[in-house]
Amino acid sequence: MTTTIGFIGLGMMGRPMVENLASRDGLAVIAFDRAPAALEALTSLPSYGNALSTSTRLEDLAGCDVVITMLPNSAITSRVIEGADDEPGLVRILRRGSTIIDMGSSDPTETIRLAPVLAAAGIGFVDAPVSGAVAKARAGTLAIMAGTDEATFARIEPILARMGATLIRTGAIGSAHAMKALNNYVYAAGLLAVSEALAIAERMELDPGIFADVLNASSGRNVASETKLKQFIIPRDFAGGFALALQAKDIATAAKLQGVTGVDGRLLRLCDSIWKEAVDEAEPGADNTSIYRHVARRTAATRS
């Protein structure tokens, strides 16, 4: 029996995820977007017209067994689920027994709030954010965290496996979004540290390429030093594939968890503040690797 999947959110991550879902037998995928141009980009895929179809009407997802959301933030996700401006949301459109999987980097407190709303309508809810950026989305090798019970995880695991190589059940609803936010904070702190260290090394007229080699062969090694430094920061390409503003949003989500838990995260607060400053001064759509530009600008301002 074919499972029908609705997919909402055709950004840089969403499109390759849709392509992987629709690339093999067993799933029928309906990609949804209000903008026809976003859907038009899917018409060149081999699966289009076969396993893959598109729609600009949310109501066309009514018969889906599973709906995946891959949206920029919780506010947008909640509007799609609950409805807004007299338009019905998924909670009124989907049939009982269906499941929504939120694969965006949402606020875990909002995820926890939505769960009983959907449960009352007989709709399951799973938070399943991803890690790995666009390259792994294309390859279908994302790391996917899932906040759900064992039975639901077993049921959706074959769907997640089309998009990810590492699948981790994190616990109850909201746990995956919380872990993703905390993970992205740790990554962002490392990217900021790499950028500051590079700026100092360059001021000392040290060879940046050799400095990158030293980091990656030593205890300072991290994902940012391995996948961003030589690739995007040193050559000043700043095209790593993840938006600066989205990175700052994830850090802000992690910072919000301090209030929920009572933990005094001083480094987290500092990192949150610096990334917000970087977003405020950056051009729209700036990549997260351009945090180095913020460091460089701050350095120039201090020296002037």
GROMACS .gro file of C-alpha atoms in nm, residues 21-268:
model
  248
   21LEU     CA    1   1.123   1.105  -0.061
   22ALA     CA    2   0.981   1.076  -0.411
   23SER     CA    3   1.277   0.900  -0.572
   24ARG     CA    4   1.177   0.542  -0.482
   25ASP     CA    5   0.864   0.329  -0.485
   26GLY     CA    6   0.621   0.314  -0.195
   27LEU     CA    7   0.553   0.683  -0.132
   28ALA     CA    8   0.337   0.939  -0.309
   29VAL     CA    9   0.449   1.293  -0.230
   30ILE     CA   10   0.243   1.612  -0.258
   31ALA     CA   11   0.463   1.920  -0.230
   32PHE     CA   12   0.278   2.228  -0.109
   33ASP     CA   13   0.365   2.594  -0.145
   34ARG     CA   14   0.161   2.912  -0.187
   35ALA     CA   15   0.414   3.038  -0.446
   36PRO     CA   16   0.379   2.869  -0.788
   37ALA     CA   17   0.744   2.948  -0.865
   38ALA     CA   18   0.863   2.725  -0.579
   39LEU     CA   19   0.657   2.438  -0.718
   40GLU     CA   20   0.766   2.504  -1.075
   41ALA     CA   21   1.124   2.420  -0.974
   42LEU     CA   22   1.010   2.065  -0.895
   43THR     CA   23   0.871   1.994  -1.241
   44SER     CA   24   1.216   1.904  -1.376
   45LEU     CA   25   1.258   1.617  -1.130
   46PRO     CA   26   1.230   1.264  -1.275
   47SER     CA   27   0.966   1.175  -1.015
   48TYR     CA   28   0.736   1.465  -1.109
   49GLY     CA   29   0.407   1.340  -1.248
   50ASN     CA   30   0.468   0.996  -1.104
   51ALA     CA   31   0.542   0.976  -0.731
   52LEU     CA   32   0.555   1.355  -0.699
   53SER     CA   33   0.277   1.610  -0.745
   54THR     CA   34   0.236   1.970  -0.633
   55SER     CA   35  -0.037   2.196  -0.498
   56THR     CA   36  -0.096   2.553  -0.385
   57ARG     CA   37  -0.402   2.449  -0.180
   58LEU     CA   38  -0.347   2.323   0.172
   59GLU     CA   39  -0.680   2.139   0.149
   60ASP     CA   40  -0.526   1.907  -0.111
   61LEU     CA   41  -0.326   1.747   0.171
   62ALA     CA   42  -0.645   1.623   0.338
   63GLY     CA   43  -0.589   1.261   0.237
   64CYS     CA   44  -0.225   1.244   0.341
   65ASP     CA   45  -0.112   0.981   0.588
   66VAL     CA   46   0.180   1.199   0.696
   67VAL     CA   47   0.250   1.571   0.651
   68ILE     CA   48   0.605   1.698   0.691
   69THR     CA   49   0.668   2.064   0.769
   70MET     CA   50   1.010   2.214   0.697
   71LEU     CA   51   0.947   2.581   0.776
   72PRO     CA   52   1.170   2.865   0.900
   73ASN     CA   53   1.033   2.903   1.253
   74SER     CA   54   0.766   2.802   1.503
   75ALA     CA   55   0.543   3.102   1.433
   76ILE     CA   56   0.499   2.998   1.068
   77THR     CA   57   0.466   2.630   1.158
   78SER     CA   58   0.197   2.704   1.416
   79ARG     CA   59  -0.001   2.914   1.166
   80VAL     CA   60   0.008   2.629   0.914
   81ILE     CA   61  -0.104   2.379   1.177
   82GLU     CA   62  -0.366   2.586   1.358
   83GLY     CA   63  -0.475   2.816   1.076
   84ALA     CA   64  -0.490   3.194   1.056
   85ASP     CA   65  -0.686   3.474   0.886
   86ASP     CA   66  -0.997   3.258   0.850
   87GLU     CA   67  -0.797   2.988   0.666
   88PRO     CA   68  -0.814   2.638   0.814
   89GLY     CA   69  -0.493   2.480   0.934
   90LEU     CA   70  -0.381   2.120   0.921
   91VAL     CA   71  -0.558   2.046   1.249
   92ARG     CA   72  -0.892   2.094   1.070
   93ILE     CA   73  -0.789   1.956   0.731
   94LEU     CA   74  -0.619   1.627   0.813
   95ARG     CA   75  -0.811   1.314   0.901
   96ARG     CA   76  -0.789   1.136   1.234
   97GLY     CA   77  -0.501   0.889   1.246
   98SER     CA   78  -0.269   1.101   1.032
   99THR     CA   79   0.063   1.235   1.159
  100ILE     CA   80   0.246   1.567   1.132
  101ILE     CA   81   0.627   1.559   1.143
  102ASP     CA   82   0.784   1.899   1.209
  103MET     CA   83   1.136   1.878   1.065
  104GLY     CA   84   1.218   2.247   1.105
  105SER     CA   85   1.423   2.391   1.391
  106SER     CA   86   1.125   2.494   1.600
  107ASP     CA   87   1.088   2.622   1.954
  108PRO     CA   88   1.041   2.314   2.178
  109THR     CA   89   0.804   2.499   2.410
  110GLU     CA   90   0.574   2.570   2.114
  111THR     CA   91   0.606   2.210   2.000
  112ILE     CA   92   0.495   2.089   2.342
  113ARG     CA   93   0.200   2.334   2.333
  114LEU     CA   94   0.082   2.207   1.993
  115ALA     CA   95   0.097   1.837   2.081
  116PRO     CA   96  -0.229   1.821   2.286
  117VAL     CA   97  -0.408   2.046   2.034
  118LEU     CA   98  -0.335   1.791   1.763
  119ALA     CA   99  -0.398   1.494   1.991
  120ALA     CA  100  -0.749   1.623   2.059
  121ALA     CA  101  -0.810   1.611   1.683
  122GLY     CA  102  -0.672   1.256   1.661
  123ILE     CA  103  -0.356   1.369   1.479
  124GLY     CA  104  -0.013   1.249   1.582
  125PHE     CA  105   0.276   1.493   1.618
  126VAL     CA  106   0.651   1.430   1.598
  127ASP     CA  107   0.935   1.679   1.620
  128ALA     CA  108   1.214   1.559   1.390
  129PRO     CA  109   1.466   1.836   1.315
  130VAL     CA  110   1.766   1.764   1.096
  131SER     CA  111   2.138   1.834   1.097
  132GLY     CA  112   2.379   1.821   0.807
  133ALA     CA  113   2.306   2.122   0.581
  134VAL     CA  114   2.222   2.119   0.212
  135ALA     CA  115   2.492   1.875   0.096
  136LYS     CA  116   2.363   1.599   0.323
  137ALA     CA  117   2.002   1.684   0.238
  138ARG     CA  118   2.087   1.621  -0.128
  139ALA     CA  119   2.269   1.298  -0.048
  140GLY     CA  120   1.992   1.176   0.184
  141THR     CA  121   2.242   1.141   0.468
  142LEU     CA  122   2.106   1.390   0.720
  143ALA     CA  123   2.114   1.326   1.093
  144ILE     CA  124   1.751   1.326   1.209
  145MET     CA  125   1.638   1.349   1.570
  146ALA     CA  126   1.284   1.240   1.656
  147GLY     CA  127   1.080   1.322   1.964
  148THR     CA  128   0.814   1.052   1.985
  149ASP     CA  129   0.725   0.716   2.138
  150GLU     CA  130   0.881   0.391   2.020
  151ALA     CA  131   0.575   0.270   1.827
  152THR     CA  132   0.540   0.594   1.629
  153PHE     CA  133   0.913   0.604   1.563
  154ALA     CA  134   0.903   0.251   1.422
  155ARG     CA  135   0.615   0.352   1.193
  156ILE     CA  136   0.781   0.665   1.052
  157GLU     CA  137   1.138   0.534   1.049
  158PRO     CA  138   1.119   0.414   0.685
  159ILE     CA  139   1.009   0.764   0.581
  160LEU     CA  140   1.287   0.935   0.775
  161ALA     CA  141   1.540   0.686   0.637
  162ARG     CA  142   1.483   0.821   0.285
  163MET     CA  143   1.618   1.156   0.401
  164GLY     CA  144   1.869   1.065   0.670
  165ALA     CA  145   2.147   0.816   0.745
  166THR     CA  146   2.150   0.869   1.123
  167LEU     CA  147   1.814   0.846   1.300
  168ILE     CA  148   1.800   0.910   1.675
  169ARG     CA  149   1.487   0.883   1.887
  170THR     CA  150   1.541   1.150   2.151
  171GLY     CA  151   1.247   1.089   2.385
  172ALA     CA  152   0.915   1.264   2.435
  173ILE     CA  153   0.764   1.528   2.206
  174GLY     CA  154   0.973   1.847   2.214
  175SER     CA  155   1.295   1.669   2.309
  176ALA     CA  156   1.430   1.665   1.953
  177HIS     CA  157   1.368   2.037   1.900
  178ALA     CA  158   1.537   2.112   2.233
  179MET     CA  159   1.841   1.900   2.146
  180LYS     CA  160   1.863   2.053   1.798
  181ALA     CA  161   1.863   2.407   1.942
  182LEU     CA  162   2.132   2.317   2.194
  183ASN     CA  163   2.336   2.143   1.924
  184ASN     CA  164   2.317   2.448   1.699
  185TYR     CA  165   2.429   2.671   1.985
  186VAL     CA  166   2.737   2.453   2.041
  187TYR     CA  167   2.812   2.459   1.668
  188ALA     CA  168   2.764   2.837   1.647
  189ALA     CA  169   2.993   2.893   1.945
  190GLY     CA  170   3.257   2.688   1.764
  191LEU     CA  171   3.210   2.881   1.440
  192LEU     CA  172   3.243   3.210   1.627
  193ALA     CA  173   3.556   3.088   1.806
  194VAL     CA  174   3.709   2.975   1.474
  195SER     CA  175   3.633   3.316   1.320
  196GLU     CA  176   3.787   3.508   1.609
  197ALA     CA  177   4.094   3.283   1.615
  198LEU     CA  178   4.142   3.326   1.239
  199ALA     CA  179   4.114   3.704   1.268
  200ILE     CA  180   4.387   3.704   1.534
  201ALA     CA  181   4.606   3.468   1.329
  202GLU     CA  182   4.576   3.691   1.022
  203ARG     CA  183   4.661   4.002   1.225
  204MET     CA  184   4.976   3.820   1.334
  205GLU     CA  185   5.047   3.747   0.965
  206LEU     CA  186   5.024   3.373   1.023
  207ASP     CA  187   4.944   3.154   0.723
  208PRO     CA  188   4.565   3.093   0.745
  209GLY     CA  189   4.579   2.764   0.556
  210ILE     CA  190   4.844   2.625   0.786
  211PHE     CA  191   4.651   2.755   1.085
  212ALA     CA  192   4.345   2.560   0.961
  213ASP     CA  193   4.562   2.248   0.930
  214VAL     CA  194   4.686   2.295   1.287
  215LEU     CA  195   4.332   2.332   1.421
  216ASN     CA  196   4.212   2.024   1.238
  217ALA     CA  197   4.504   1.813   1.359
  218SER     CA  198   4.473   1.934   1.716
  219SER     CA  199   4.233   1.974   2.006
  220GLY     CA  200   4.075   2.288   1.857
  221ARG     CA  201   3.917   2.083   1.579
  222ASN     CA  202   3.540   2.116   1.536
  223VAL     CA  203   3.282   2.098   1.258
  224ALA     CA  204   3.335   2.465   1.172
  225SER     CA  205   3.714   2.428   1.143
  226GLU     CA  206   3.676   2.115   0.931
  227THR     CA  207   3.394   2.216   0.696
  228LYS     CA  208   3.385   2.598   0.689
  229LEU     CA  209   3.730   2.745   0.744
  230LYS     CA  210   3.921   2.651   0.427
  231GLN     CA  211   3.605   2.603   0.225
  232PHE     CA  212   3.423   2.932   0.281
  233ILE     CA  213   3.588   3.167   0.532
  234ILE     CA  214   3.953   3.184   0.426
  235PRO     CA  215   3.864   3.227   0.053
  236ARG     CA  216   3.594   3.478   0.161
  237ASP     CA  217   3.322   3.289  -0.028
  238PHE     CA  218   3.084   3.292   0.272
  239ALA     CA  219   2.853   3.041   0.102
  240GLY     CA  220   2.828   2.753   0.346
  241GLY     CA  221   2.456   2.699   0.284
  242PHE     CA  222   2.295   2.803   0.613
  243ALA     CA  223   2.161   3.151   0.677
  244LEU     CA  224   2.311   3.373   0.946
  245ALA     CA  225   1.962   3.474   1.058
  246LEU     CA  226   1.851   3.112   1.097
  247GLN     CA  227   2.163   3.036   1.299
  248ALA     CA  228   2.085   3.331   1.527
  249LYS     CA  229   1.725   3.211   1.558
  250ASP     CA  230   1.841   2.868   1.676
  251ILE     CA  231   2.076   3.023   1.933
  252ALA     CA  232   1.791   3.240   2.060
  253THR     CA  233   1.579   2.926   2.099
  254ALA     CA  234   1.856   2.763   2.301
  255ALA     CA  235   1.892   3.079   2.511
  256LYS     CA  236   1.518   3.070   2.585
  257LEU     CA  237   1.566   2.728   2.745
  258GLN     CA  238   1.775   2.892   3.018
  259GLY     CA  239   1.457   3.045   3.158
  260VAL     CA  240   1.275   2.713   3.138
  261THR     CA  241   1.550   2.525   3.321
  262GLY     CA  242   1.701   2.792   3.548
  263VAL     CA  243   2.052   2.726   3.413
  264ASP     CA  244   2.286   3.027   3.416
  265GLY     CA  245   2.442   2.995   3.069
  266ARG     CA  246   2.670   3.298   3.051
  267LEU     CA  247   2.850   3.184   2.736
  268LEU     CA  248   2.515   3.109   2.575
   0.00000   0.00000   0.00000
